[in-house]
JSON list of C-alpha atoms in Angstrom, two decimals:
[
{"chain": "A", "resi": 1, "resn": "THR", "atom": "CA", "xyz": [-2.10, 1.24, 0.24]},
{"chain": "A", "resi": 2, "resn": "LEU", "atom": "CA", "xyz": [-1.47, 0.24, -3.34]},
{"chain": "A", "resi": 3, "resn": "THR", "atom": "CA", "xyz": [1.57, 1.64, -5.15]},
{"chain": "A", "resi": 4, "resn": "PHE", "atom": "CA", "xyz": [2.54, 1.06, -8.77]},
{"chain": "A", "resi": 5, "resn": "GLU", "atom": "CA", "xyz": [4.21, 2.55, -11.82]},
{"chain": "A", "resi": 6, "resn": "LEU", "atom": "CA", "xyz": [2.04, 3.33, -14.87]},
{"chain": "A", "resi": 7, "resn": "SER", "atom": "CA", "xyz": [3.13, 4.13, -18.43]},
{"chain": "A", "resi": 8, "resn": "GLY", "atom": "CA", "xyz": [1.41, 4.41, -21.78]},
{"chain": "A", "resi": 9, "resn": "ASN", "atom": "CA", "xyz": [1.83, 1.54, -24.23]},
{"chain": "A", "resi": 10, "resn": "GLN", "atom": "CA", "xyz": [4.90, 1.65, -26.45]},
{"chain": "A", "resi": 11, "resn": "ARG", "atom": "CA", "xyz": [3.24, 0.53, -29.71]},
{"chain": "A", "resi": 12, "resn": "GLY", "atom": "CA", "xyz": [1.63, 3.75, -30.88]},
{"chain": "A", "resi": 13, "resn": "SER", "atom": "CA", "xyz": [-1.92, 2.81, -29.84]},
{"chain": "A", "resi": 14, "resn": "PRO", "atom": "CA", "xyz": [-4.41, 5.52, -28.87]},
{"chain": "A", "resi": 15, "resn": "ALA", "atom": "CA", "xyz": [-4.37, 6.77, -25.27]},
{"chain": "A", "resi": 16, "resn": "ALA", "atom": "CA", "xyz": [-5.99, 4.43, -22.74]},
{"chain": "A", "resi": 17, "resn": "ILE", "atom": "CA", "xyz": [-7.46, 4.93, -19.27]},
{"chain": "A", "resi": 18, "resn": "THR", "atom": "CA", "xyz": [-6.54, 2.53, -16.46]},
{"chain": "A", "resi": 19, "resn": "ASN", "atom": "CA", "xyz": [-9.02, 1.80, -13.66]},
{"chain": "A", "resi": 20, "resn": "VAL", "atom": "CA", "xyz": [-8.22, 0.02, -10.39]},
{"chain": "A", "resi": 21, "resn": "ASP", "atom": "CA", "xyz": [-11.11, -2.05, -9.05]},
{"chain": "A", "resi": 22, "resn": "VAL", "atom": "CA", "xyz": [-11.16, -3.73, -5.63]},
{"chain": "A", "resi": 23, "resn": "GLY", "atom": "CA", "xyz": [-13.92, -6.20, -4.85]},
{"chain": "A", "resi": 24, "resn": "GLY", "atom": "CA", "xyz": [-15.96, -4.88, -7.78]},
{"chain": "A", "resi": 25, "resn": "SER", "atom": "CA", "xyz": [-15.71, -1.20, -6.75]},
{"chain": "A", "resi": 26, "resn": "GLN", "atom": "CA", "xyz": [-13.58, 1.33, -8.58]},
{"chain": "A", "resi": 27, "resn": "VAL", "atom": "CA", "xyz": [-11.04, 2.95, -6.24]},
{"chain": "A", "resi": 28, "resn": "TRP", "atom": "CA", "xyz": [-8.87, 4.85, -8.73]},
{"chain": "A", "resi": 29, "resn": "THR", "atom": "CA", "xyz": [-8.80, 5.94, -12.37]},
{"chain": "A", "resi": 30, "resn": "SER", "atom": "CA", "xyz": [-6.08, 7.51, -14.46]},
{"chain": "A", "resi": 31, "resn": "GLY", "atom": "CA", "xyz": [-6.55, 10.19, -17.03]},
{"chain": "A", "resi": 32, "resn": "ALA", "atom": "CA", "xyz": [-5.93, 9.21, -20.63]},
{"chain": "A", "resi": 33, "resn": "VAL", "atom": "CA", "xyz": [-2.33, 7.96, -20.75]},
{"chain": "A", "resi": 34, "resn": "ALA", "atom": "CA", "xyz": [-0.74, 8.64, -24.13]},
{"chain": "A", "resi": 35, "resn": "SER", "atom": "CA", "xyz": [1.29, 6.06, -25.99]},
{"chain": "A", "resi": 36, "resn": "GLY", "atom": "CA", "xyz": [4.99, 6.38, -25.26]},
{"chain": "A", "resi": 37, "resn": "SER", "atom": "CA", "xyz": [4.51, 8.47, -22.11]},
{"chain": "A", "resi": 38, "resn": "GLY", "atom": "CA", "xyz": [7.04, 7.99, -19.33]},
{"chain": "A", "resi": 39, "resn": "TRP", "atom": "CA", "xyz": [6.55, 6.11, -16.09]},
{"chain": "A", "resi": 40, "resn": "MET", "atom": "CA", "xyz": [4.41, 7.75, -13.42]},
{"chain": "A", "resi": 41, "resn": "SER", "atom": "CA", "xyz": [4.41, 6.69, -9.75]},
{"chain": "A", "resi": 42, "resn": "GLU", "atom": "CA", "xyz": [0.91, 6.27, -8.36]},
{"chain": "A", "resi": 43, "resn": "SER", "atom": "CA", "xyz": [-0.35, 5.55, -4.84]},
{"chain": "A", "resi": 44, "resn": "VAL", "atom": "CA", "xyz": [-3.90, 4.68, -3.78]},
{"chain": "A", "resi": 45, "resn": "THR", "atom": "CA", "xyz": [-5.12, 4.24, -0.20]},
{"chain": "A", "resi": 46, "resn": "PHE", "atom": "CA", "xyz": [-8.43, 2.45, 0.28]},
{"chain": "A", "resi": 47, "resn": "THR", "atom": "CA", "xyz": [-10.39, 0.27, 2.72]},
{"chain": "A", "resi": 48, "resn": "THR", "atom": "CA", "xyz": [-11.86, -3.03, 1.63]},
{"chain": "A", "resi": 49, "resn": "GLY", "atom": "CA", "xyz": [-13.53, -6.09, 3.04]},
{"chain": "A", "resi": 50, "resn": "GLY", "atom": "CA", "xyz": [-11.73, -8.28, 0.52]},
{"chain": "A", "resi": 51, "resn": "GLY", "atom": "CA", "xyz": [-12.14, -9.33, -3.07]},
{"chain": "A", "resi": 52, "resn": "HIS", "atom": "CA", "xyz": [-10.14, -9.20, -6.27]},
{"chain": "A", "resi": 53, "resn": "LEU", "atom": "CA", "xyz": [-7.72, -6.43, -7.20]},
{"chain": "A", "resi": 54, "resn": "ASP", "atom": "CA", "xyz": [-8.11, -5.68, -10.91]},
{"chain": "A", "resi": 55, "resn": "PHE", "atom": "CA", "xyz": [-6.36, -3.26, -13.26]},
{"chain": "A", "resi": 56, "resn": "VAL", "atom": "CA", "xyz": [-8.65, -2.60, -16.23]},
{"chain": "A", "resi": 57, "resn": "ASP", "atom": "CA", "xyz": [-7.77, -0.57, -19.34]},
{"chain": "A", "resi": 58, "resn": "THR", "atom": "CA", "xyz": [-10.48, 1.14, -21.36]},
{"chain": "A", "resi": 59, "resn": "GLY", "atom": "CA", "xyz": [-9.98, 1.80, -25.03]},
{"chain": "A", "resi": 60, "resn": "LEU", "atom": "CA", "xyz": [-9.35, -0.44, -28.00]},
{"chain": "A", "resi": 61, "resn": "ASN", "atom": "CA", "xyz": [-9.48, -4.18, -27.38]},
{"chain": "A", "resi": 62, "resn": "ASN", "atom": "CA", "xyz": [-6.15, -4.88, -29.10]},
{"chain": "A", "resi": 63, "resn": "ASP", "atom": "CA", "xyz": [-3.99, -6.05, -26.17]},
{"chain": "A", "resi": 64, "resn": "GLN", "atom": "CA", "xyz": [-1.97, -2.84, -26.37]},
{"chain": "A", "resi": 65, "resn": "GLY", "atom": "CA", "xyz": [-3.04, -1.19, -23.14]},
{"chain": "A", "resi": 66, "resn": "ASN", "atom": "CA", "xyz": [-1.04, 0.75, -20.57]},
{"chain": "A", "resi": 67, "resn": "LEU", "atom": "CA", "xyz": [1.98, -0.78, -18.85]},
{"chain": "A", "resi": 68, "resn": "LEU", "atom": "CA", "xyz": [2.24, -1.58, -15.12]},
{"chain": "A", "resi": 69, "resn": "ASP", "atom": "CA", "xyz": [5.35, -2.19, -13.06]},
{"chain": "A", "resi": 70, "resn": "ASP", "atom": "CA", "xyz": [6.42, -2.39, -9.38]},
{"chain": "A", "resi": 71, "resn": "VAL", "atom": "CA", "xyz": [2.93, -3.18, -8.09]},
{"chain": "A", "resi": 72, "resn": "SER", "atom": "CA", "xyz": [2.86, -3.53, -4.29]},
{"chain": "A", "resi": 73, "resn": "LEU", "atom": "CA", "xyz": [0.08, -3.69, -1.74]},
{"chain": "A", "resi": 74, "resn": "SER", "atom": "CA", "xyz": [0.68, -2.93, 1.93]},
{"chain": "A", "resi": 75, "resn": "SER", "atom": "CA", "xyz": [-1.65, -3.18, 4.88]},
{"chain": "A", "resi": 76, "resn": "ALA", "atom": "CA", "xyz": [-2.06, -0.58, 7.61]},
{"chain": "A", "resi": 77, "resn": "VAL", "atom": "CA", "xyz": [-2.92, -3.31, 10.15]},
{"chain": "A", "resi": 78, "resn": "PRO", "atom": "CA", "xyz": [0.15, -4.59, 12.01]},
{"chain": "A", "resi": 79, "resn": "GLU", "atom": "CA", "xyz": [0.98, -8.30, 11.88]},
{"chain": "A", "resi": 80, "resn": "PRO", "atom": "CA", "xyz": [0.39, -10.36, 15.07]},
{"chain": "A", "resi": 81, "resn": "ALA", "atom": "CA", "xyz": [4.15, -10.65, 15.63]},
{"chain": "A", "resi": 82, "resn": "THR", "atom": "CA", "xyz": [4.40, -6.83, 15.58]},
{"chain": "A", "resi": 83, "resn": "TRP", "atom": "CA", "xyz": [1.63, -6.57, 18.18]},
{"chain": "A", "resi": 84, "resn": "ALA", "atom": "CA", "xyz": [3.36, -9.17, 20.39]},
{"chain": "A", "resi": 85, "resn": "LEU", "atom": "CA", "xyz": [6.69, -7.37, 20.21]},
{"chain": "A", "resi": 86, "resn": "MET", "atom": "CA", "xyz": [5.02, -4.05, 21.01]},
{"chain": "A", "resi": 87, "resn": "ILE", "atom": "CA", "xyz": [3.25, -5.53, 24.06]},
{"chain": "A", "resi": 88, "resn": "VAL", "atom": "CA", "xyz": [6.48, -7.09, 25.34]},
{"chain": "A", "resi": 89, "resn": "GLY", "atom": "CA", "xyz": [8.25, -3.74, 24.91]},
{"chain": "A", "resi": 90, "resn": "MET", "atom": "CA", "xyz": [5.55, -1.84, 26.80]},
{"chain": "A", "resi": 91, "resn": "ALA", "atom": "CA", "xyz": [5.61, -4.43, 29.59]},
{"chain": "A", "resi": 92, "resn": "GLY", "atom": "CA", "xyz": [9.40, -4.01, 29.82]},
{"chain": "A", "resi": 93, "resn": "LEU", "atom": "CA", "xyz": [9.09, -0.23, 30.07]},
{"chain": "A", "resi": 94, "resn": "GLY", "atom": "CA", "xyz": [6.40, -0.60, 32.72]},
{"chain": "A", "resi": 95, "resn": "GLY", "atom": "CA", "xyz": [8.68, -2.92, 34.69]},
{"chain": "A", "resi": 96, "resn": "LEU", "atom": "CA", "xyz": [11.56, -0.42, 34.52]},
{"chain": "A", "resi": 97, "resn": "ILE", "atom": "CA", "xyz": [9.37, 2.44, 35.70]},
{"chain": "A", "resi": 98, "resn": "ARG", "atom": "CA", "xyz": [8.02, 0.35, 38.58]},
{"chain": "A", "resi": 99, "resn": "ARG", "atom": "CA", "xyz": [11.51, -0.75, 39.62]},
{"chain": "A", "resi": 100, "resn": "ARG", "atom": "CA", "xyz": [12.85, 2.83, 39.57]},
{"chain": "A", "resi": 101, "resn": "SER", "atom": "CA", "xyz": [9.96, 4.09, 41.71]},
{"chain": "A", "resi": 102, "resn": "ARG", "atom": "CA", "xyz": [10.64, 1.33, 44.28]},
{"chain": "A", "resi": 103, "resn": "LEU", "atom": "CA", "xyz": [14.37, 2.18, 44.37]},
{"chain": "A", "resi": 104, "resn": "ALA", "atom": "CA", "xyz": [13.57, 5.87, 44.85]},
{"chain": "A", "resi": 105, "resn": "ALA", "atom": "CA", "xyz": [11.23, 5.03, 47.74]},
{"chain": "A", "resi": 106, "resn": "ILE", "atom": "CA", "xyz": [13.89, 2.86, 49.43]},
{"chain": "A", "resi": 107, "resn": "ARG", "atom": "CA", "xyz": [16.55, 5.59, 49.16]},
{"chain": "A", "resi": 108, "resn": "THR", "atom": "CA", "xyz": [14.38, 8.19, 50.85]}
]
């Protein structure tokens, strides 16, 4: 999941469109963002096998494109440490359940 803030340029240039490309494939496009427009929060969820993440503005080639801020990319696949902690927790719960069933059998 990619999240970012997008705003129009602040120099009075014509509206520009921002495209997000991942590994050469377009995964998101904005509408025309007017100069001086406020910040908009955007979120894009996609699946990829890897490659470059590119933000590309269309419009005049005058280095006055849209503005980006707070770009972050998060993965839906847990880290190995998260998996290990989850397995240890499940093993602990299994041990508690097994112990309680043994104690119940001994009491009866």
